[in-house]
Coordinates of C-alpha atoms in Angstrom, one line a residue:
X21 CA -3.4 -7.7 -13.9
X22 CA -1.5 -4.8 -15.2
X23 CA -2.5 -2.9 -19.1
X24 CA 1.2 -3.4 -20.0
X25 CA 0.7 -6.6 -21.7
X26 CA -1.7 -8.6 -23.8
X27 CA -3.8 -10.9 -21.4
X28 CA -2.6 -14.2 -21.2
X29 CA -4.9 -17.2 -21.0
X30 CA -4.6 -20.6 -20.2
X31 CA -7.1 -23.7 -21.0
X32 CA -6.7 -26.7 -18.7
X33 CA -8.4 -30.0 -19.9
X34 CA -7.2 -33.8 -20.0
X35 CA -8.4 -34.2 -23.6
X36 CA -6.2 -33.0 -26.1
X37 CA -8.0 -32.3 -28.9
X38 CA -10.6 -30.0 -27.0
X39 CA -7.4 -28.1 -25.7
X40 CA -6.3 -27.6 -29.3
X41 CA -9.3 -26.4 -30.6
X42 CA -10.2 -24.0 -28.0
X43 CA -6.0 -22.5 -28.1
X44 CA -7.0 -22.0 -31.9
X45 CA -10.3 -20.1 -31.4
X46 CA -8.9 -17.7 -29.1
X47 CA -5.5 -17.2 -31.2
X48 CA -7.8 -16.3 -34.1
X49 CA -9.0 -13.3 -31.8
X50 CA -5.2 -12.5 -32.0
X51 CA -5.5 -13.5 -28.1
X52 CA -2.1 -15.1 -26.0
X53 CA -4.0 -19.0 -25.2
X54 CA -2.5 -21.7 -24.1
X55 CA -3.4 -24.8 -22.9
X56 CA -2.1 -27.3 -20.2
X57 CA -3.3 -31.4 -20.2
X58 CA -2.0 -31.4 -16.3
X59 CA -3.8 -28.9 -13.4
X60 CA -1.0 -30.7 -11.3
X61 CA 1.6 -29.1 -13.3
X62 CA -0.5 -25.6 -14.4
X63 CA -1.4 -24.7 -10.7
X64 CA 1.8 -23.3 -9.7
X65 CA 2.0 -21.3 -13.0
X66 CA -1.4 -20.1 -12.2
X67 CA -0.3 -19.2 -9.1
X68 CA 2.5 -17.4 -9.7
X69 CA 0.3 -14.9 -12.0
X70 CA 1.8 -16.0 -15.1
X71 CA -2.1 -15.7 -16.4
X72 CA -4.7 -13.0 -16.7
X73 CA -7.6 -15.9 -17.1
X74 CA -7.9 -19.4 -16.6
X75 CA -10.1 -21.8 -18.2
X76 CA -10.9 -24.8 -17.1
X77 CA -13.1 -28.1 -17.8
X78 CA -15.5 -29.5 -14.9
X79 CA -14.3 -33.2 -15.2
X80 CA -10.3 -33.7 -15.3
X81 CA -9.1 -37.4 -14.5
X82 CA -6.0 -35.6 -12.7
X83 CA -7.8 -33.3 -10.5
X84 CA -11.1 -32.2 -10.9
X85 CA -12.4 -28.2 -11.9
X86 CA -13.7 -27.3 -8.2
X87 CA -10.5 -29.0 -6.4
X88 CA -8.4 -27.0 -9.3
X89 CA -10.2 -23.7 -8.3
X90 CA -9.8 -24.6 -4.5
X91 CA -6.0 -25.0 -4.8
X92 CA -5.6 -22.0 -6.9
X93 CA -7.5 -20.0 -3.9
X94 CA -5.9 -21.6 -1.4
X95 CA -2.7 -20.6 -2.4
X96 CA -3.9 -16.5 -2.3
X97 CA -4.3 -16.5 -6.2
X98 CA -7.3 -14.2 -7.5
X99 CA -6.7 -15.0 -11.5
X100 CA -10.4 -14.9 -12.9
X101 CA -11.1 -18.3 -13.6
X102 CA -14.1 -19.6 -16.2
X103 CA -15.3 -23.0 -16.0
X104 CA -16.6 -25.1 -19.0
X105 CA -18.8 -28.7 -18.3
X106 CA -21.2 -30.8 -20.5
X107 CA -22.4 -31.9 -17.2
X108 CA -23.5 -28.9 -16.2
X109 CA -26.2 -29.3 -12.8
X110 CA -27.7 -26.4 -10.7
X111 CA -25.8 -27.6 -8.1
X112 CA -22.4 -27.2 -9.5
X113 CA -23.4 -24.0 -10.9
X114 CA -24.1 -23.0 -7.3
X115 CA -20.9 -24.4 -6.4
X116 CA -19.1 -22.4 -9.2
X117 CA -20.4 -19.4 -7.9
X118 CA -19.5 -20.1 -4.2
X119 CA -16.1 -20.3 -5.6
X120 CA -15.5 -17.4 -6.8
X121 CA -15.3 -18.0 -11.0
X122 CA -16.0 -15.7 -13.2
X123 CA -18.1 -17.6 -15.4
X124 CA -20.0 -20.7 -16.2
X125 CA -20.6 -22.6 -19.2
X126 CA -22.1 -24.9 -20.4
X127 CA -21.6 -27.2 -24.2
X128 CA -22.1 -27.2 -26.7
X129 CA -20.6 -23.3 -26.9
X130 CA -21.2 -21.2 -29.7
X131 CA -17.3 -19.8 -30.6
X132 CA -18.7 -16.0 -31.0
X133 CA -20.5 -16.5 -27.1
X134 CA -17.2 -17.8 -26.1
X135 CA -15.1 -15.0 -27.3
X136 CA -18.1 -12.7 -26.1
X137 CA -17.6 -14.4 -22.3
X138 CA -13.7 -14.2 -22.7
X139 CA -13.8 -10.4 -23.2
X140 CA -16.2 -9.4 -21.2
X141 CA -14.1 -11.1 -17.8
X142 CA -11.0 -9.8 -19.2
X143 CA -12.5 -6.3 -19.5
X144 CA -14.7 -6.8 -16.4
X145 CA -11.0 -8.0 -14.1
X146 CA -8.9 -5.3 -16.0
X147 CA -7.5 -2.6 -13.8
X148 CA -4.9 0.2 -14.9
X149 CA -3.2 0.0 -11.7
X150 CA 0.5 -1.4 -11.9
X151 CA -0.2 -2.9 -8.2
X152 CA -2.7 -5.5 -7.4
X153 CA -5.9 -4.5 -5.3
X154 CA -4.8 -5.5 -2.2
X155 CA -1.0 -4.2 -2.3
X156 CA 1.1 -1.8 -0.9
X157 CA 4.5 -1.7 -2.3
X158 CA 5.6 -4.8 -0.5
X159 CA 3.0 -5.5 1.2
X160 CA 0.0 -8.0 0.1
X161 CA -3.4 -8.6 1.9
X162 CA -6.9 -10.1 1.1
X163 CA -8.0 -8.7 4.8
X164 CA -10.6 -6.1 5.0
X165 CA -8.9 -4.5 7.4
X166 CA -5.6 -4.8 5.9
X167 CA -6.8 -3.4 2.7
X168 CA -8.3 -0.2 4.8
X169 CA -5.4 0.2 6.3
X170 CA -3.1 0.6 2.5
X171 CA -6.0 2.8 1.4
X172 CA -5.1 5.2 4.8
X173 CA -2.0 4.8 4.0
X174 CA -2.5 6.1 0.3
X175 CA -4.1 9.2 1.9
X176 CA -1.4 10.2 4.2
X177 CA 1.5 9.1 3.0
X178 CA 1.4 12.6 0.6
X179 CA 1.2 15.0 3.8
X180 CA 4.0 16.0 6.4
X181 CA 2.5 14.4 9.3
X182 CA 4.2 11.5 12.0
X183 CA 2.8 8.4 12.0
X184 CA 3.1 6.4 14.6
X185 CA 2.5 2.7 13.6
X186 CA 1.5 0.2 16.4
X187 CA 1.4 -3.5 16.8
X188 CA 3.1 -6.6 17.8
X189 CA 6.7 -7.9 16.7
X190 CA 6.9 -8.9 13.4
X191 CA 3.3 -8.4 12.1
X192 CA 4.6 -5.5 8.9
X193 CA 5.1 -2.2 11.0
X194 CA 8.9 -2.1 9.0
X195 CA 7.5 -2.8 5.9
X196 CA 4.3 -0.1 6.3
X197 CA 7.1 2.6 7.5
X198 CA 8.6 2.1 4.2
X199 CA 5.7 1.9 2.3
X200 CA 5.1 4.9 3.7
X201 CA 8.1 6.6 2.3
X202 CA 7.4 5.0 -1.4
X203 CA 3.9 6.4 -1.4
X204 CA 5.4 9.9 -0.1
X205 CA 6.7 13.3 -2.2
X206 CA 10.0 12.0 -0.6
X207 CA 10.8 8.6 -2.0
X208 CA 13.1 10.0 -4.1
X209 CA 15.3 11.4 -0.6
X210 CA 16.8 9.3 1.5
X211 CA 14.7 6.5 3.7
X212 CA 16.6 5.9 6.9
X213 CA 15.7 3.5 10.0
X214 CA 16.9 3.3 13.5
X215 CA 16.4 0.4 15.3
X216 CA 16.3 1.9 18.8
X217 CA 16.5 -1.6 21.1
X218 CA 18.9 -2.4 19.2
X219 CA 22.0 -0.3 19.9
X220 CA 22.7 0.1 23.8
X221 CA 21.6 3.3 25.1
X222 CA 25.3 5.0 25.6
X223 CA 25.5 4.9 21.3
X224 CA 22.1 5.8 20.4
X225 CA 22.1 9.7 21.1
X226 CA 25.5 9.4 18.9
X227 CA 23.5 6.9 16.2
X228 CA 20.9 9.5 16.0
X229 CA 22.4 12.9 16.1
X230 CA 25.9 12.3 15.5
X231 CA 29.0 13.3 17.5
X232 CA 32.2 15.1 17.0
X233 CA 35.4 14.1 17.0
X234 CA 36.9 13.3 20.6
X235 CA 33.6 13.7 22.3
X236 CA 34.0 10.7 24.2
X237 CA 36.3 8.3 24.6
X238 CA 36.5 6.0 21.1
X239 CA 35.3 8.8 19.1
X240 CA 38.2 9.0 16.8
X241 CA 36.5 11.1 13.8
X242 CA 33.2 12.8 13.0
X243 CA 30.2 10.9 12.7
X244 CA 27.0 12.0 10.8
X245 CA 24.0 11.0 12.8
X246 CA 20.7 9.7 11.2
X247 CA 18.9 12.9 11.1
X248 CA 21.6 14.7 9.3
X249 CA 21.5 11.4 6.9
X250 CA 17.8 11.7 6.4
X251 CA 18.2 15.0 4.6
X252 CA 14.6 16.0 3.4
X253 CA 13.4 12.0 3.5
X254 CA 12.3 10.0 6.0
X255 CA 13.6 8.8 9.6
X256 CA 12.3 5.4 10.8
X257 CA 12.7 5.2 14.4
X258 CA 11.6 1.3 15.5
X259 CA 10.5 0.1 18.5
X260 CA 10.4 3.7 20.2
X261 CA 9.3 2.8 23.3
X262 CA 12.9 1.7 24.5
X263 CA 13.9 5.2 24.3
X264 CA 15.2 6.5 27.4
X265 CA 14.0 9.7 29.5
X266 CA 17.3 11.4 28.5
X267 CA 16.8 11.2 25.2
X268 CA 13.3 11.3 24.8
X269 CA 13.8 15.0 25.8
X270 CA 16.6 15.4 22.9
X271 CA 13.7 13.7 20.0
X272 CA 11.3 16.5 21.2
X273 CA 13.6 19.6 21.4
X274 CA 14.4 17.8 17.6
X275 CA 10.2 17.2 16.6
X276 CA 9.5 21.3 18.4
X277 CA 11.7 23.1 16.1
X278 CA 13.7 20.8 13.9
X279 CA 17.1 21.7 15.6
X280 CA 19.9 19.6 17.1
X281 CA 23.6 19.4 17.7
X282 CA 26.4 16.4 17.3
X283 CA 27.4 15.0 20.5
X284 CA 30.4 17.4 22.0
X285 CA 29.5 19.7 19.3
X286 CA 28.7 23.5 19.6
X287 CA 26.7 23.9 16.1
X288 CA 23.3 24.0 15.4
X289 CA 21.9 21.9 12.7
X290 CA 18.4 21.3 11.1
X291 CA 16.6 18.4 10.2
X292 CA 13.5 18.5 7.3
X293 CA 13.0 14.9 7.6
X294 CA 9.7 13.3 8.1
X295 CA 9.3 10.9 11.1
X296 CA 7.4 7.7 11.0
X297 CA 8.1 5.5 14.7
X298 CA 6.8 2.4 15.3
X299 CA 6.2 0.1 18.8
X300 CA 4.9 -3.4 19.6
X301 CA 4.8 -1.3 23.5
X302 CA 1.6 0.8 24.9
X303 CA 2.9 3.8 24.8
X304 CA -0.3 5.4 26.6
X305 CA 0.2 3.1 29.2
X306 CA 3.7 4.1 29.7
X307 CA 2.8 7.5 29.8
X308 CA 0.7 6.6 32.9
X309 CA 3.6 4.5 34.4
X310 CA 5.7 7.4 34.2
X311 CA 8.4 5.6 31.6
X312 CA 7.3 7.7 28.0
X313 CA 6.8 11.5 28.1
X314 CA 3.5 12.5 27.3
X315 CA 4.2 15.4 25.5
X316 CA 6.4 13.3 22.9
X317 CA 3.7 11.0 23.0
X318 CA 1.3 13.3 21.4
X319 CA 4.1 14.8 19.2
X320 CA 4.4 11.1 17.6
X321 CA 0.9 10.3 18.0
X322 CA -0.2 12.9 15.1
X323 CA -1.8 9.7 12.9
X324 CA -2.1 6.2 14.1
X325 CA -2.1 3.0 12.4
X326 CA -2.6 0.0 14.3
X327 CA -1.9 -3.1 12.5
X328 CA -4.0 -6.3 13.5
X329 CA -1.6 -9.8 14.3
X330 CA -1.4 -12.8 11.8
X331 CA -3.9 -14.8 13.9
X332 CA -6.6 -11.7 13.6
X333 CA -6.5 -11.8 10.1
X334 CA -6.7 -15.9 9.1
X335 CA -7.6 -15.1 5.2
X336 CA -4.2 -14.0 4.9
X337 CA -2.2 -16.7 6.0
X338 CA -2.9 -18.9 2.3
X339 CA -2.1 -15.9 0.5
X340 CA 0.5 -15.2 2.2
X341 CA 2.5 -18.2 2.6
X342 CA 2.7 -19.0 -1.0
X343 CA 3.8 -15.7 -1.8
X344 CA 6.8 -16.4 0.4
X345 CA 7.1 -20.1 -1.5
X346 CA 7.2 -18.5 -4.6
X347 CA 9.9 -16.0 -3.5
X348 CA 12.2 -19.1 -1.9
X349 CA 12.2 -21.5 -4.1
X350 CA 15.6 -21.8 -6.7
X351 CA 15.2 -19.8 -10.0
X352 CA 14.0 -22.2 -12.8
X353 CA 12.0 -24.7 -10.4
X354 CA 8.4 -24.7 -9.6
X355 CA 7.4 -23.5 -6.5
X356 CA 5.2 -26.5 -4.5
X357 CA 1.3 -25.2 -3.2
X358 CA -0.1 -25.7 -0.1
X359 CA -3.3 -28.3 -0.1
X360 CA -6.8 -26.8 1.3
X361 CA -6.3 -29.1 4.5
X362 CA -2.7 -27.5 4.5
X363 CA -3.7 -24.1 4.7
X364 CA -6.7 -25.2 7.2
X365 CA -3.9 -26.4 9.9
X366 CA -1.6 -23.0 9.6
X367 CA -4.7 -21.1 10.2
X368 CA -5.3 -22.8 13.4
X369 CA -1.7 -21.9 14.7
X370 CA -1.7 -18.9 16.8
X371 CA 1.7 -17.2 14.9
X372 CA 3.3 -15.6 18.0
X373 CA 5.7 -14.2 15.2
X374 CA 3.1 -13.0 13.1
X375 CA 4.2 -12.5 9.6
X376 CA 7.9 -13.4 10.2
X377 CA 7.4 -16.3 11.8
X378 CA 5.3 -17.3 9.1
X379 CA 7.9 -16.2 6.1
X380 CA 10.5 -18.1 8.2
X381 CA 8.5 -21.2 7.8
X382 CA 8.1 -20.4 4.3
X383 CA 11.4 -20.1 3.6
X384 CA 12.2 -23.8 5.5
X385 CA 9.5 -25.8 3.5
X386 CA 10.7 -24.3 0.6
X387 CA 14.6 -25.5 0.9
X388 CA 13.4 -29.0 1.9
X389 CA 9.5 -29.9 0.1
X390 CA 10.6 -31.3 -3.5
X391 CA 6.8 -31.8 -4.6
X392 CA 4.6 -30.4 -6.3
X393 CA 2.0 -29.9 -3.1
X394 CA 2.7 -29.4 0.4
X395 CA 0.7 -31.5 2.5
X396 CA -0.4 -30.7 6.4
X397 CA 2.3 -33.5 7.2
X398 CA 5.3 -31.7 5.9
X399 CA 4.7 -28.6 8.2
X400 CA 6.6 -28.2 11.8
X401 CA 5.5 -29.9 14.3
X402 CA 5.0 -27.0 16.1
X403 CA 2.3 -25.8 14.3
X404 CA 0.9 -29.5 13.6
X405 CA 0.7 -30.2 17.3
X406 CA -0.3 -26.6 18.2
X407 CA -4.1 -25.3 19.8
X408 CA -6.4 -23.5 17.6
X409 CA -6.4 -19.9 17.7
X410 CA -9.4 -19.4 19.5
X411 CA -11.4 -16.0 18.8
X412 CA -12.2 -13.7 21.5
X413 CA -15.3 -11.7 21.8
X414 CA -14.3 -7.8 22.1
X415 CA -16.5 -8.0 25.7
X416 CA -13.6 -10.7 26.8
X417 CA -11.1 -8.4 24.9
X418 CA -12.4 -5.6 27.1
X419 CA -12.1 -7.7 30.4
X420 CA -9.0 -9.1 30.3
X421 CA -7.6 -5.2 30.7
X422 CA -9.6 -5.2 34.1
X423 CA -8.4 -6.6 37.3
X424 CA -10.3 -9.9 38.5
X425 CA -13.0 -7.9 40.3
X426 CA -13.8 -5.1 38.2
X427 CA -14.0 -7.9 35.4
X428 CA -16.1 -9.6 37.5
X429 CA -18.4 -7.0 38.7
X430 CA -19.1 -6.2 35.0
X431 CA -20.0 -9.8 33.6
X432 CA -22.6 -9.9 36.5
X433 CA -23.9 -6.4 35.7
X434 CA -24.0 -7.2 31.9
X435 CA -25.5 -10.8 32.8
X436 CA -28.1 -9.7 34.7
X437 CA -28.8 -6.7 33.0
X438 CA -29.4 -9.0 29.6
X439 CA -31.6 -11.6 32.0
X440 CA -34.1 -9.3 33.1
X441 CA -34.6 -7.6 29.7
X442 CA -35.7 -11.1 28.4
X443 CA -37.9 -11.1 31.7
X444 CA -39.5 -7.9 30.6
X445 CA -38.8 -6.4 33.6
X446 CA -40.6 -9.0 35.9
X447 CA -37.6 -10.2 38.6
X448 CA -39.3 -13.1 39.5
X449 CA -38.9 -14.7 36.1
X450 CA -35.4 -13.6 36.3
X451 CA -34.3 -15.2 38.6
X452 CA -36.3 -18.0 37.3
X453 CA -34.4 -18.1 33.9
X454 CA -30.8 -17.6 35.8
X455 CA -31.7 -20.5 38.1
X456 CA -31.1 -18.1 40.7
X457 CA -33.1 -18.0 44.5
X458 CA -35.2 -15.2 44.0
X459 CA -33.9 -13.2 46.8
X460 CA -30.2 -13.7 46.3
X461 CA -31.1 -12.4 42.6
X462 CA -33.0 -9.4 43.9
X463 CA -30.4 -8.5 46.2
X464 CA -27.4 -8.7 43.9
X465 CA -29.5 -7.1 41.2
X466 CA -29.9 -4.0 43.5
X467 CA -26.4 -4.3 44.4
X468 CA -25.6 -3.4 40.5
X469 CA -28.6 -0.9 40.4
X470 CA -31.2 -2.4 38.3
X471 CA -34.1 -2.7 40.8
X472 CA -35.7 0.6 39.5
X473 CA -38.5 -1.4 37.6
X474 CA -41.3 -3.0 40.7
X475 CA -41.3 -6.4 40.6
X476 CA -44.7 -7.8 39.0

C-alpha cells in the first residue's frame, strides 16, 4: 500500500443494514469505506489491490469469513484483513490468527474501539515504499529466498560490477537483468539484450560489435553493434554459454580493457557499458569440459545470483498465477480467482517451464474461464494428470552429481556411520539395528574406516 492516496476500505457482510452503518462510521472519520453484500463479487476487487483493508463478518450465507480469507490468500493477495463475529469462539480466534488477519473482533463494538483498531492496522500495514515488499520492478515473490535475492539485488545494482545470473529456462533471469538496470545509476542510458542462441554464430560477432560496410558478403552498409548501442547503459548477453571459443576470446579482449573494433573495420572503439549475462548452462562445468574459457568465466563471474525453479519455490505459484489473470483478462471485466484446491493441484505440477510456462497457462485460462472462480477442473490436463513434485533432500541433491558408485559408496559410509552413533560405539548392536550379520557389518564398516572404536 503506497502514501499517495487515502486508504481505501471495504466492509463485506450479507446484511445490509450492518454494511450501512459501519460505511457511515468510518466516513465520519473522513475515511474512503465501502461496503460489498457479495464476497463472490468483492474477492476479485480485493484481489486486484483496489483496497488498503478489508473488513469482513464471520458468518456470510454466500461464503463464509475464513473461506473469504482463504481465497483472498490463495490468490497471492496480502490486503490486511479484520474480521468481525457475534459468534466469536477461541477456536475461530485461533483460526483467525492462523490466517493471517490483522485483527479480531468481537460485538457488540464500541465505534471509538473500532476506529481505534482501523487505525492502528492501517498505520501498522503502511509503508512509504511505491513497490510492494516482495517486488522488484516486475518481478513479485512471497519466497524467502526470492525476497533475499531483490534485496541483493538492491545492493548491487548501484555498483559497476558483472553479474552473472544463473538458472533454468524461463524461471525470471530476463526479467532480474532488467531489474537490474532499473535499480542501477544507468536506467536512464540505454538497456540492451542479446539473445546469444538465438542468432547463428556467423552474425553474432557482427550483432555484437558491429561491422563495416562490405566486410562480408551481404553487408551492404554499416551496422552499429550492441556494445556501441549500449553507450554508458547496460548490455544483456542471454544464454552465454552458447558462445563460441572464437568469440569468447573477442568478449574478453572487450571485458580487459573496454576496446573493440566493427567487423572489417580498422578503428578502435570503447565501450562504458555495464554487463549483466545470464545461463540456464554450468558454466564451471564447461570450463572443465574444455567448451567456456575460464578466464572469461571469472571475468563474468564477479557476482552471482542463482535463481531457484518454480517448483523450489511452491508459495509462489498462487501469487503468481493470479497476477498473470489479472494482467489477461479484457479491460472492464473481472478477472476469475483460483479456488484453494485449485492452487493445491498447480503446486503439485513440476513447471518444467518455470515461470513462463506458468504465465502461458495464465494467459489460456484467462481467454477461455468466464466465471468468477477457476476450479481444479478447468486447468490442462497436463497439469491435472501430472505427478507431484516430489522434494529432494540436499544429501540426494548431492548424490545425483556422483556416478553410481561414488553415490553409493557414500550412502553406506553415511548409513553406517549414523547406525553406529545410535550404537554408542558398540558394533555388535550395529549390526543388530541394521539387520546386518555381524561380520559382514564389521567388515564393510572397516572397509569405510569406522572400526577405530573396539568393539564392546
Amino acid at each position: 500500500m503506497t502514501t499517495t492516496h487515502a486508504p481505501k476500505i471495504l466492509f463485506v457482510d450479507d446484511i445490509p443494514a450492518l454494511c450501512e452503518e459501519m460505511v457511515t462510521t468510518l466516513r465520519g472519520e473522513q475515511l474512503d469505506a465501502d461496503s460489498n453484500l457479495s464476497p463472490l463479487a468483492a474477492i476479485p476487487e480485493i484481489v486486484q489491490g483496489k483496497y488498503d483493508l478489508v473488513i469482513t463478518g464471520l458468518v456470510i450465507a454466500e461464503l463464509g469469513g475464513f473461506e473469504i480469507i482463504r481465497r483472498i490468500r490463495g490468490a497471492g493477495c496480502r490486503t490486511p484483513i479484520i474480521m468481525i463475529t457475534g459468534f466469536g469462539t477461541e477456536q475461530s480466534a485461533i483460526e483467525a490468527a492462523r490466517l493471517g488477519v490483522a485483527d479480531y473482533l468481537t460485538k457488540p463494538i464500541e465505534r471509538k474501539e473500532l476506529i481505534a483498531r482501523v487505525k492502528r492496522v492501517l498505520k501498522q500495514y503502511a509503508t512509504p515504499q511505491t513497490e510492494q515488499p516482495g517486488s522488484l520492478v516486475r518481478m513479485i515473490s512471497g519466497d524467502p529466498k526470492m525476497n533475499e535475492i531483490f534485496e541483493k539485488v538492491k545492493t548491487i545494482a548501484p555498483t559497476d560490477s558483472r553479474v552473472l545470473i544463473l538458472g533454468e529456462t524461463g524461471c525470471g533471469k530476463q526479467l532480474l537483468a532488467h531489474a537490474i538496470h532499473q535499480q542501477s545509476q544507468r536506467k536512464q542510458e540505454p538497456y540492451v539484450e542479446v539473445n546469444c542462441a538465438a542468432i547463428p554464430a556467423n552474425l553474432l560477432e557482427s550483432e555484437l560489435f558491429g561491422h563495416e560496410e562490405g566486410s562480408f558478403t551481404g553487408a551492404t552498409k554499416r551496422r552499429v553493434g550492441r556494445f556501441e548501442t549500449a553507450g554508458q547503459g547496460t548490455i544483456f548477453l542471454d544464454e552465454i554459454g552458447e558462445l563460441g571459443f572464437d568469440l569468447q576470446s573477442k568478449l574478453l579482449h572487450v571485458l580487459d580493457n573496454g576496446k573493440f573494433t566493427r567487423v572489417g573495420g580498422n578503428k578502435e572503439l570503447r565501450s562504458s557499458a555495464r554487463l549483466v549475462s545470464a545461463t540456464n548452462r554450468d558454466l564451471m562445468k564447461e570450463v572443465e569440459l574444455g567448451r567456456f574459457r575460464a578466464d572469461l568465466y571469472y571475468r563474468l563471474n564477479v557476482i552471482s545470483i542463482e535463481l531457484p525453479p518454480l517448483r523450489r519455490r511452491p508459495g509462489d505459484i498462487g501469487l503468481l498465477a493470479q497476477h498473470f489473470i489479472n494482467q489477461f483478462v479484457p479491460k472492464g471485466s473481472q478477472p476469475p480467482t483460483f479456488t484453494p484446491s485449485t492452487v493445491e493441484v498447480l503446486r503439485r505440477y513440476p513447471w518444467p517451464g518455470n515461470v513462463r510456462e506458468l504465465q502461458n497457462v495464465a494467459e489460456q485460462l484467462a481467454v477461455l474461464n468466464r466465471g468468477p472462480r477457476i476450479e481444479a477442473t478447468d486447468l490442462p490436463s497436463r497439469i491435472l494428470q501430472a505427478r507431484p513434485v516430489e522434494t529432494i533432500s540436499p544429501t540426494a541433491q548431492r548424490q545425483v552429481q556422483l556416478g553410481f558408485r561414488k553415490a553409493k559408496d557414500q550412502f553406506e559410509k553415511e548409513y553406517l556411520l549414523t547406525i553406529i552413533q545410535q550404537a554408542n560405539g558398540n558394533l555388535a548392536e550395529a549390526a543388530r539395528l541394521a539387520e546386518m550379520d555381524r561380520g559382514q557389518f564389521y567388515r564393510l564398516a572397516k572397509r569405510h574406516g569406522l572400526t577405530t572404536n573396539t568393539d564392546s
